[in-house]
Coordinates of C-alpha atoms and ligand atoms in Angstrom, one line a residue:
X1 CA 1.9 -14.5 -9.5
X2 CA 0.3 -13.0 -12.6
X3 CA -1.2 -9.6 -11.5
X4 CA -4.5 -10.8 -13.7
X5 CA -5.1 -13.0 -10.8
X6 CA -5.0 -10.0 -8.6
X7 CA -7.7 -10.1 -5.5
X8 CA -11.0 -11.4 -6.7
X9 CA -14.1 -10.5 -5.0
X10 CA -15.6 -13.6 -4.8
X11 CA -12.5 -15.3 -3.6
X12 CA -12.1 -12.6 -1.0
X13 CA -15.6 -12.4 0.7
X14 CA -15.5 -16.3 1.0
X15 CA -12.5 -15.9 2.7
X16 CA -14.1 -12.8 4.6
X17 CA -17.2 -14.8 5.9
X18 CA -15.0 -17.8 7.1
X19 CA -13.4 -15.2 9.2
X20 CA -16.3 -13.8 10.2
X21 CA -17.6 -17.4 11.6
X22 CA -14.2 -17.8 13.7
X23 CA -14.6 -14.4 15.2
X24 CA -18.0 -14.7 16.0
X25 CA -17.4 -17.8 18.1
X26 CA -14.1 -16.8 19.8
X27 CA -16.4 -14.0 20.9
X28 CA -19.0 -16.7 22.1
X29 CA -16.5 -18.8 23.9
X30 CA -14.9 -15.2 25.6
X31 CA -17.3 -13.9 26.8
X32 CA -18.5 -17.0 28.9
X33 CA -14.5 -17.7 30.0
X34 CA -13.2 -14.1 30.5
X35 CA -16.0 -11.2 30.4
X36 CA -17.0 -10.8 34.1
X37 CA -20.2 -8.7 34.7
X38 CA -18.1 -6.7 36.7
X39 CA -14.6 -6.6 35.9
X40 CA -13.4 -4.7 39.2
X41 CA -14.7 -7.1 41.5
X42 CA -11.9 -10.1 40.3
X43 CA -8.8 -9.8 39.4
X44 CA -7.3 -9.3 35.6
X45 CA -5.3 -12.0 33.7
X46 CA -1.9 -11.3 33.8
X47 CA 0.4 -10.3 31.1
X48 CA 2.1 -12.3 28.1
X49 CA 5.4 -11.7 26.4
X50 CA 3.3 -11.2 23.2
X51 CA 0.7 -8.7 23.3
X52 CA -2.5 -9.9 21.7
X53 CA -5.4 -8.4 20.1
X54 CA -9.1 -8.1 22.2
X55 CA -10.4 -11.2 20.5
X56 CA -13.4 -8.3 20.2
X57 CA -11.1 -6.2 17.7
X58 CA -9.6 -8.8 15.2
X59 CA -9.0 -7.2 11.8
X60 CA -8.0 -9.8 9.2
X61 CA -5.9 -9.6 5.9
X62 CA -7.9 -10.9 2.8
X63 CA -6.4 -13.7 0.6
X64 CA -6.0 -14.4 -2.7
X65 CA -6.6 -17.7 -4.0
X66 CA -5.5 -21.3 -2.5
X67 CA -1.9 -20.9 -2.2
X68 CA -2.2 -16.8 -1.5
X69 CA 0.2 -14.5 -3.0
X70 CA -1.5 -11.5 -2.1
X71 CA -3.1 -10.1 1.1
X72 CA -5.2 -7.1 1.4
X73 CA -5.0 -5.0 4.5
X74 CA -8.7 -4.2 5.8
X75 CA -8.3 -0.2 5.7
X76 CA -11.6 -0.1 6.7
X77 CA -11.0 -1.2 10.1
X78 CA -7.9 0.9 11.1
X79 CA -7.2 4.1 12.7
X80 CA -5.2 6.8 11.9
X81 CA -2.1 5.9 9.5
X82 CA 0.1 3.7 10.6
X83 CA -0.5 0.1 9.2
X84 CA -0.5 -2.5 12.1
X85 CA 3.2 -5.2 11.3
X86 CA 1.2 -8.1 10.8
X87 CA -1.9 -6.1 8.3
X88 CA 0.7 -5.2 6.5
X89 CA -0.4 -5.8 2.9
X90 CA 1.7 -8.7 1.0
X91 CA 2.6 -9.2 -3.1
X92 CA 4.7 -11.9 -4.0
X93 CA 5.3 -13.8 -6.9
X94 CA 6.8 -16.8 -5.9
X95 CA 6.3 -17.6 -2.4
X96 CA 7.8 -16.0 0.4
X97 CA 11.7 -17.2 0.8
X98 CA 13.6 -18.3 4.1
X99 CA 16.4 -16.4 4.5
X100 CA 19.2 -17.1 6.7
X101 CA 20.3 -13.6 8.1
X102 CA 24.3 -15.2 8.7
X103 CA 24.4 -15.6 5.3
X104 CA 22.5 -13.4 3.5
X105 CA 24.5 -10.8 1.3
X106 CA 23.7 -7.8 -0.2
X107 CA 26.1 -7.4 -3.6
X108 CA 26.8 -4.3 -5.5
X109 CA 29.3 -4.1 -8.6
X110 CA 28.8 -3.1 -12.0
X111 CA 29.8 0.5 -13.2
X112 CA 31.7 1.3 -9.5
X113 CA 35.5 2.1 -8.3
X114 CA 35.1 -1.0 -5.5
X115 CA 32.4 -3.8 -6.1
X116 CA 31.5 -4.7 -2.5
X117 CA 29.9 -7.8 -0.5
X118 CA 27.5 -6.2 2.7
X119 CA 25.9 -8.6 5.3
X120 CA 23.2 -8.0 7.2
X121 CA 25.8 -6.5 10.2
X122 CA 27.4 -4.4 7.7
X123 CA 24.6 -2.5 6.7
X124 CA 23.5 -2.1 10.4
X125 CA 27.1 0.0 11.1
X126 CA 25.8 2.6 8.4
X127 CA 24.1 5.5 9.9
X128 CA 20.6 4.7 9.9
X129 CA 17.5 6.4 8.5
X130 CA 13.9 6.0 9.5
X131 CA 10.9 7.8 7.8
X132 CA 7.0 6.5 7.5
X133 CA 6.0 6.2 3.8
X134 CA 3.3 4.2 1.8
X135 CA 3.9 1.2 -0.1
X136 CA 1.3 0.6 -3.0
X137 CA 0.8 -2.3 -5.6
X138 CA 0.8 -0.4 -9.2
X139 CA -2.2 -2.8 -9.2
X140 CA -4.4 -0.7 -6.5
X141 CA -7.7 0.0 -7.3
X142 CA -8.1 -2.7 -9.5
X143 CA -11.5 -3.5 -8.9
X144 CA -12.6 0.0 -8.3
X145 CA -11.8 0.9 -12.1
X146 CA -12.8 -2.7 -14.0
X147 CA -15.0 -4.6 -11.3
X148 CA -17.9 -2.3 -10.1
X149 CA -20.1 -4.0 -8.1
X150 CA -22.2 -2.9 -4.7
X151 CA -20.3 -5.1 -2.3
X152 CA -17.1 -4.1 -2.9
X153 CA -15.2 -2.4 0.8
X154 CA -12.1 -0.7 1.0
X155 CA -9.9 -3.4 1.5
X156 CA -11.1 -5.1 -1.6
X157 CA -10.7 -1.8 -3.7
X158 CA -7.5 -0.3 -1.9
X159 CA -6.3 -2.9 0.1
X160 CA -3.1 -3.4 -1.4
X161 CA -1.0 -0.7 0.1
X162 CA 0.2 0.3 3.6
X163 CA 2.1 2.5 5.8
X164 CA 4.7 1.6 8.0
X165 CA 8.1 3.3 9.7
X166 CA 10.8 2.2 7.9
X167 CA 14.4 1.9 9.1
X168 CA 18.1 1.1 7.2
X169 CA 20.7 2.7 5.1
X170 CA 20.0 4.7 2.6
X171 CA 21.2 3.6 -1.1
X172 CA 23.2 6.8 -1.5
X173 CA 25.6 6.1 1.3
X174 CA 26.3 2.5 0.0
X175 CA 27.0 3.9 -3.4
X176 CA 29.2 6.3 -2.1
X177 CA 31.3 3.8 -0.6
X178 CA 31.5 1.5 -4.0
X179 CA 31.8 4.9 -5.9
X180 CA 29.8 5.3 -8.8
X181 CA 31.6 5.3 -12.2
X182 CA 31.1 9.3 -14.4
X183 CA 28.5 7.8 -17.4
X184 CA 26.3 5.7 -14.7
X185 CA 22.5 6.7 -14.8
X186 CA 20.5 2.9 -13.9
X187 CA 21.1 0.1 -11.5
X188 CA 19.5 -2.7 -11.6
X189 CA 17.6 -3.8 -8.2
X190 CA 17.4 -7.9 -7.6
X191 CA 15.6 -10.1 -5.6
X192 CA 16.9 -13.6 -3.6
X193 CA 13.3 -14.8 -4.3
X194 CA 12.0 -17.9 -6.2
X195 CA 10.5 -15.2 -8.8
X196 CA 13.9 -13.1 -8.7
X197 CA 11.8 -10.1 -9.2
X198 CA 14.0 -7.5 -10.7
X199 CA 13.9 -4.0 -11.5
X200 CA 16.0 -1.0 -13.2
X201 CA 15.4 2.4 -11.9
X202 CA 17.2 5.7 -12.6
X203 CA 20.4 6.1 -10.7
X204 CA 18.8 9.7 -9.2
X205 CA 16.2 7.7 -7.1
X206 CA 19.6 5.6 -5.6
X207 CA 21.2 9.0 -5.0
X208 CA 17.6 10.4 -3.6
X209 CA 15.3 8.9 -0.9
X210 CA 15.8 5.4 -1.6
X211 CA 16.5 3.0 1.9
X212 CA 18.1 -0.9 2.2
X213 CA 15.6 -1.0 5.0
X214 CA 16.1 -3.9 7.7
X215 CA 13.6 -2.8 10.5
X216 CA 9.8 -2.3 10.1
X217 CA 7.2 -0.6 12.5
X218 CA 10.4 -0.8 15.1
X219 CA 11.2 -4.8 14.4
X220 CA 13.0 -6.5 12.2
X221 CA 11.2 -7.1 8.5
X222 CA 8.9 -9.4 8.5
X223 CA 9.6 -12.1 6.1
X224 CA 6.8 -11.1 3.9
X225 CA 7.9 -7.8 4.0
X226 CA 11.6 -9.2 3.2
X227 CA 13.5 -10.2 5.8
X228 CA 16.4 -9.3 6.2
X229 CA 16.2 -6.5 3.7
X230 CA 14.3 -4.9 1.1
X231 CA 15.1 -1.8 -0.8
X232 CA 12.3 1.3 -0.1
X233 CA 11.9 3.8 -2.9
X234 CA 9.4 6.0 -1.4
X235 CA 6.2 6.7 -3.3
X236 CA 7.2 4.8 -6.4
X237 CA 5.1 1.6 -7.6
X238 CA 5.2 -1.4 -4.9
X239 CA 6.9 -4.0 -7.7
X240 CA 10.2 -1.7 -7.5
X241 CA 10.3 -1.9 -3.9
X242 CA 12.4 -4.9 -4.2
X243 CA 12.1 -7.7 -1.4
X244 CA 15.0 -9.7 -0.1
X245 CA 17.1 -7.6 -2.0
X246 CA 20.7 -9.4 -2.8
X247 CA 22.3 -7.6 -5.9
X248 CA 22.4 -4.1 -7.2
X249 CA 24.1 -3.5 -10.9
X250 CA 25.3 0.0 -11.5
X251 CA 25.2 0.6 -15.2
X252 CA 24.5 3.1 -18.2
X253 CA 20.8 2.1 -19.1
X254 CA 18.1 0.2 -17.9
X255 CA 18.4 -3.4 -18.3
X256 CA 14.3 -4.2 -19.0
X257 CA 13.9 -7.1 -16.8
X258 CA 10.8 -9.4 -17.2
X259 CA 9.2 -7.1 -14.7
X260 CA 9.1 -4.0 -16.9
X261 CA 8.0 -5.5 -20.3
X262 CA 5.8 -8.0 -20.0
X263 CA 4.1 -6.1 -16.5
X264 CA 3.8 -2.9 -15.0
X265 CA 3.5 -0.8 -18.0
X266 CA 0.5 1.3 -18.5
X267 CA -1.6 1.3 -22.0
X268 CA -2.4 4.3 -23.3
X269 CA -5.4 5.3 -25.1
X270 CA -3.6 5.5 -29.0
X271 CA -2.1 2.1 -28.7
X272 CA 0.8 2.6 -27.0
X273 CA 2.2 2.1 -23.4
X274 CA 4.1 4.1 -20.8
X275 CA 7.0 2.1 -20.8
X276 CA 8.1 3.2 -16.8
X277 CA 5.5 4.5 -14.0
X278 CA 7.5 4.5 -11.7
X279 CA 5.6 7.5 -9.2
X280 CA 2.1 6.5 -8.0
X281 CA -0.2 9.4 -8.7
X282 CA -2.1 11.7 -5.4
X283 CA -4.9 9.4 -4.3
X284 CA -7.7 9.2 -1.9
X285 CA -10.1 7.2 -0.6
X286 CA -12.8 7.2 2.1
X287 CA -12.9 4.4 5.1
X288 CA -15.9 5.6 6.7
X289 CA -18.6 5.2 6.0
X290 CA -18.2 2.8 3.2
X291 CA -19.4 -1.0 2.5
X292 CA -20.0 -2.8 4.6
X293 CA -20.9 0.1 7.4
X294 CA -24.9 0.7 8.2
X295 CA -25.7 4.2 9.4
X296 CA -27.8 3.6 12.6
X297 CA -29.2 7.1 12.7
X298 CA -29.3 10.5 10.4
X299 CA -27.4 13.3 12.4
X300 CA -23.5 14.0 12.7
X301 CA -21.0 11.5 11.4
X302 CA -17.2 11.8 10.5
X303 CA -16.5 10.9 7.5
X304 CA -12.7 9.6 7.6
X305 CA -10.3 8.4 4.6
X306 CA -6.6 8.0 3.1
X307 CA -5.1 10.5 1.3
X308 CA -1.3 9.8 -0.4
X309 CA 0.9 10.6 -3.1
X310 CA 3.5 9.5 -4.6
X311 CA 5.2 13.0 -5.5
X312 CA 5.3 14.6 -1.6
X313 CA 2.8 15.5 0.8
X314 CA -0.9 16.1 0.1
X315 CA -2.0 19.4 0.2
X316 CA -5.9 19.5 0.9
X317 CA -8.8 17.0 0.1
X318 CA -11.9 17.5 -0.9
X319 CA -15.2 16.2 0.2
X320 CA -18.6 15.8 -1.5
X321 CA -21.6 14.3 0.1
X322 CA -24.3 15.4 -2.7
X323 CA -21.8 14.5 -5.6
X324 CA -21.7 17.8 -6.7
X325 CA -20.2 20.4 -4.3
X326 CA -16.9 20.0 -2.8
X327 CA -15.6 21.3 0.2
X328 CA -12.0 20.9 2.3
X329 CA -11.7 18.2 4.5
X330 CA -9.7 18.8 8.0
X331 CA -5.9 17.1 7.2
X332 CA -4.7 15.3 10.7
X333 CA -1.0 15.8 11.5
X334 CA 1.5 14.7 10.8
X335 CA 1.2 15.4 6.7
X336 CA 4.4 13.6 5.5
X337 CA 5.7 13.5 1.9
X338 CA 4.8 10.3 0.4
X339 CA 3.2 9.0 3.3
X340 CA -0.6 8.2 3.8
X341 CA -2.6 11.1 5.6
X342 CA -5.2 11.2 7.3
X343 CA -8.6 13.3 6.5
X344 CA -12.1 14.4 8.2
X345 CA -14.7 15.8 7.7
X346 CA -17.9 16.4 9.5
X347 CA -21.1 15.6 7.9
X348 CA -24.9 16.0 9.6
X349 CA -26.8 13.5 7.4
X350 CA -30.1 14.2 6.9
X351 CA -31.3 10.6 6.4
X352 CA -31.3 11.1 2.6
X353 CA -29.6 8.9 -0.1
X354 CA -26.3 11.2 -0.8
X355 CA -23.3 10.5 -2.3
X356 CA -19.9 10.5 -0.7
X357 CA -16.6 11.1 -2.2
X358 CA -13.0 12.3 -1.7
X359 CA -10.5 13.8 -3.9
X360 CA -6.7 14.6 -3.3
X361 CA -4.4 17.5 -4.3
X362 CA -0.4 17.2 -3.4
X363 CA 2.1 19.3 -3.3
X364 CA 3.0 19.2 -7.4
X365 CA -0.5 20.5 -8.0
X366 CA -1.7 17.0 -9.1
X367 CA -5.3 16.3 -9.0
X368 CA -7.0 13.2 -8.7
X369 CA -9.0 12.3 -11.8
X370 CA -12.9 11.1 -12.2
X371 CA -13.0 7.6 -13.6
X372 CA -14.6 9.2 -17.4
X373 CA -10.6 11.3 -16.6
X374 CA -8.9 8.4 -15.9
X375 CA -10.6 6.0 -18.7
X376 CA -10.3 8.9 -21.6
X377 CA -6.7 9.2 -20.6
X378 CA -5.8 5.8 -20.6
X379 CA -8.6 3.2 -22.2
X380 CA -10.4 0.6 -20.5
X381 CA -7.5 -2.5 -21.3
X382 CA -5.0 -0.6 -18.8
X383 CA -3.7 -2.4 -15.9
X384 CA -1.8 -0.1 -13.6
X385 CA -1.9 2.9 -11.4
X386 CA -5.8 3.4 -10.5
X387 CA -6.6 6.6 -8.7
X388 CA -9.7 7.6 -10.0
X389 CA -12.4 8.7 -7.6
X390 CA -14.4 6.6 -5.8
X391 CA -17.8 7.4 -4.8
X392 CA -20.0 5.6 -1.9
X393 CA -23.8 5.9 -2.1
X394 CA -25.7 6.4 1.4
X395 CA -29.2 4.7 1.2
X396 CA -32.3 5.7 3.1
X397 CA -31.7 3.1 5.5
X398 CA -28.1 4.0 6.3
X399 CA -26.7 1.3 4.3
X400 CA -23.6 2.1 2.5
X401 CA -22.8 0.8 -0.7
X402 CA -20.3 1.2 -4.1
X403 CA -21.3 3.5 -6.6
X404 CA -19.0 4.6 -9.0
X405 CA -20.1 8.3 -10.8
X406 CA -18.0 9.7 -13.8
Ligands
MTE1 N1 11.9 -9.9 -4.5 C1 10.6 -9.5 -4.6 N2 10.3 -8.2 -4.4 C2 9.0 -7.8 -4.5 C3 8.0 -8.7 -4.9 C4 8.3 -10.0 -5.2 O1 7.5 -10.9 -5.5 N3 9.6 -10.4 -5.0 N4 6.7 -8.2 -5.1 C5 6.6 -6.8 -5.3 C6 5.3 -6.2 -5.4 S1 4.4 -6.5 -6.8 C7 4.8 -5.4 -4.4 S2 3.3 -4.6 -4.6 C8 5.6 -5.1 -3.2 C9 4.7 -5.5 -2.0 O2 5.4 -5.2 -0.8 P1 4.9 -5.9 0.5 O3 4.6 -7.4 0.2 O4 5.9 -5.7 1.6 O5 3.6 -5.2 0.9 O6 6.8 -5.8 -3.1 C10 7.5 -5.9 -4.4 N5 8.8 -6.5 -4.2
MO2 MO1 2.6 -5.1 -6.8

């Protein structure tokens, strides 16, 4: 997968409309079957090992491309943070791999007392951790910073990231019981993938909040997720966040894989690049309303959004509906570190065209950039880590549309 093919709108709303044709006759043929006028007078279906969606509520993934190697979750469609198992977003660059949980095998040796070999029951006997946290693809926002058209939604700008609860070991017990070597500062993090993704990152994220994690949402990983283990370094870039992780190489310096030279470094403005980006910066993003919404009426709405950061928790967002005055949006509990949040804030629209947008403060004082920001700081060929503000433009007749304002 070569992030230049990264989700294309016209790709994505052909998808969107064949999705949109299913639906629509599902619907047709339910409501003849199944919709009683009266559903007290006749008794309910009964229930299925599985539950399943209303087929009136079916929020799809987008897909990239004929042989998909990413999936965009549909942000616009869900409630409060938690990303549903099965919207969770998906990157992969070489397919997604069928692993055998008997024999997979987690390895870790280089720089350590006791090189060890962990299955997938070994891991499980470690005390286990479990925290919600955001994953995001250093390529979010994409199309929000290079692409600017009207029709873009939320899931085509910031569909590629999502929150889950995460549960496994974390990496500092494992190295404790290999015992790291004095002069150790990298390991090396490796996929059991077709693409053997691989990644170096500083021994102090291992020894920090870093997970092996085995169980997502409550269930075991799914396999796009990487069953039957991925390693979860909270708030960093989603290419670290290695799936179907089977090696880890403790050593003295980083060992630039394929995966941090000839991707995932940002170009600067004086023709250089950040060689690692490895936290993704405070972000936000409004859900509602935004394309393809239609305000029925003027009067009160709730405007509703993401907030996240990759440094710790966000500490306010701010909300403009004229583009020019800001005020504090209402944060909805919980407010986790590194974790998306959720934000309101009530608006009594007066049937003029106004202009929505959000912007995010966390805990390190960060503050999410304009676009002219974001651009100066960085030049228009950079790839990675997009969080410039995005700005939604209410029409007349309620329609809701992208407009991006420096
Ligand atoms: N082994 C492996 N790990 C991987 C990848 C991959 O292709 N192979 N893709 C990475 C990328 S680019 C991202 S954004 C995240 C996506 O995680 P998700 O698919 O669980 O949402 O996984 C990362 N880990
Ligand atoms: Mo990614």
């Amino acid at each position: 997968m070569d992030e230049r093919d990264r989700i294309s709108r016209r790709r994505l709303l052909k998808g969107a409309a064949g999705t949109l044709g299913a639906a629509a006759l599902a619907r047709a043929g339910l409501a003849q079957e199944s919709s009683p006028p009266d559903p007290t007078k006749v008794p309910g279906r009964a229930l299925t090992e599985l539950g399943q969606r209303s087929p009136f509520a079916q929020p799809k993934r987008l897909l990239s491309g004929p042989y998909p190697q990413l999936t965009a979750t549909p942000i616009q469609d869900l409630t409060g943070i938690v990303t549903p198992t099965d919207l969770h977003f998906g990157v992969t660059h070489n397919g997604v791999p069928a692993i055998d949980p008997d024999t997979y095998r987690l390895v870790i040796h280089g720089m350590v007392e006791r090189p060890m070999v962990f299955d997938l029951e070994a891991l499980k006997r470690y005390p286990a951790v479990s925290r919600l946290h955001f994953i995001e693809c250093a390529g979010n926002g994409s199309n929000g910073f290079h692409d600017i058209a009207a029709n873009l939604t939320p899931q085509l700008i910031g569909g590629l990231m999502s929150t889950n609860e995460w549960t496994g070991v974390s990496v500092a017990t494992l190295l404790r019981e290999v015992g790291v070597r004095p002069g150790a500062s990298w390991f090396l993090a490796e996929g059991g993938d077709a693409g053997l993704v691989s990644r170096s990152i500083p021994l102090s994220k291992g020894l920090g909040d870093a997970l092996i994690c085995y169980g997502q949402n409550g269930e075991a990983l799914r396999p796009e997720q990487g069953y039957p283990a991925r390693l979860l370094l909270p708030g960093w870039e989603g290419n670290t966040n290695i799936k179907w992780i089977r090696r880890i190489e403790v050593a003295d310096r980083p060992f630039m894989t394929r995966f941090e030279t000839s991707r995932y470094t940002d170009a600067l403005q004086n023709n250089t690049a950040r060689q690692f980006s490895f936290e993704m910066d405070a972000n936000s993003m409004i859900t509602f309303p935004a394309h393809p919404a239609v305000l029925q009426d003027h009067g009160w709405w709730e405007i509703s959004g993401l907030a996240w950061s990759g440094r710790g928790r966000i500490t306010r967002v701010d909300v403009t509906t004229d583009g020019q005055h800001w005020r504090p949006a209402v944060l909805q509990d919980p407010v986790l570190p590194k974790c998306h949040t959720r934000f309101r804030y009530l608006w009594n629209w007066d049937g003029r065209q106004s202009l929505l947008a959000s912007r995010a403060v966390d805990e390190a004082g960060y503050v999410q950039p304009t676009v002219t920001e974001l651009r100066k700081a960085r030049g228009l060929g950079t790839k990675y880590h997009y969080n410039n503000i995005l700005v939604w433009l209410v029409r007349p007749d309620g329609s809701v549309v992208f407009g991006l304002a420096g």
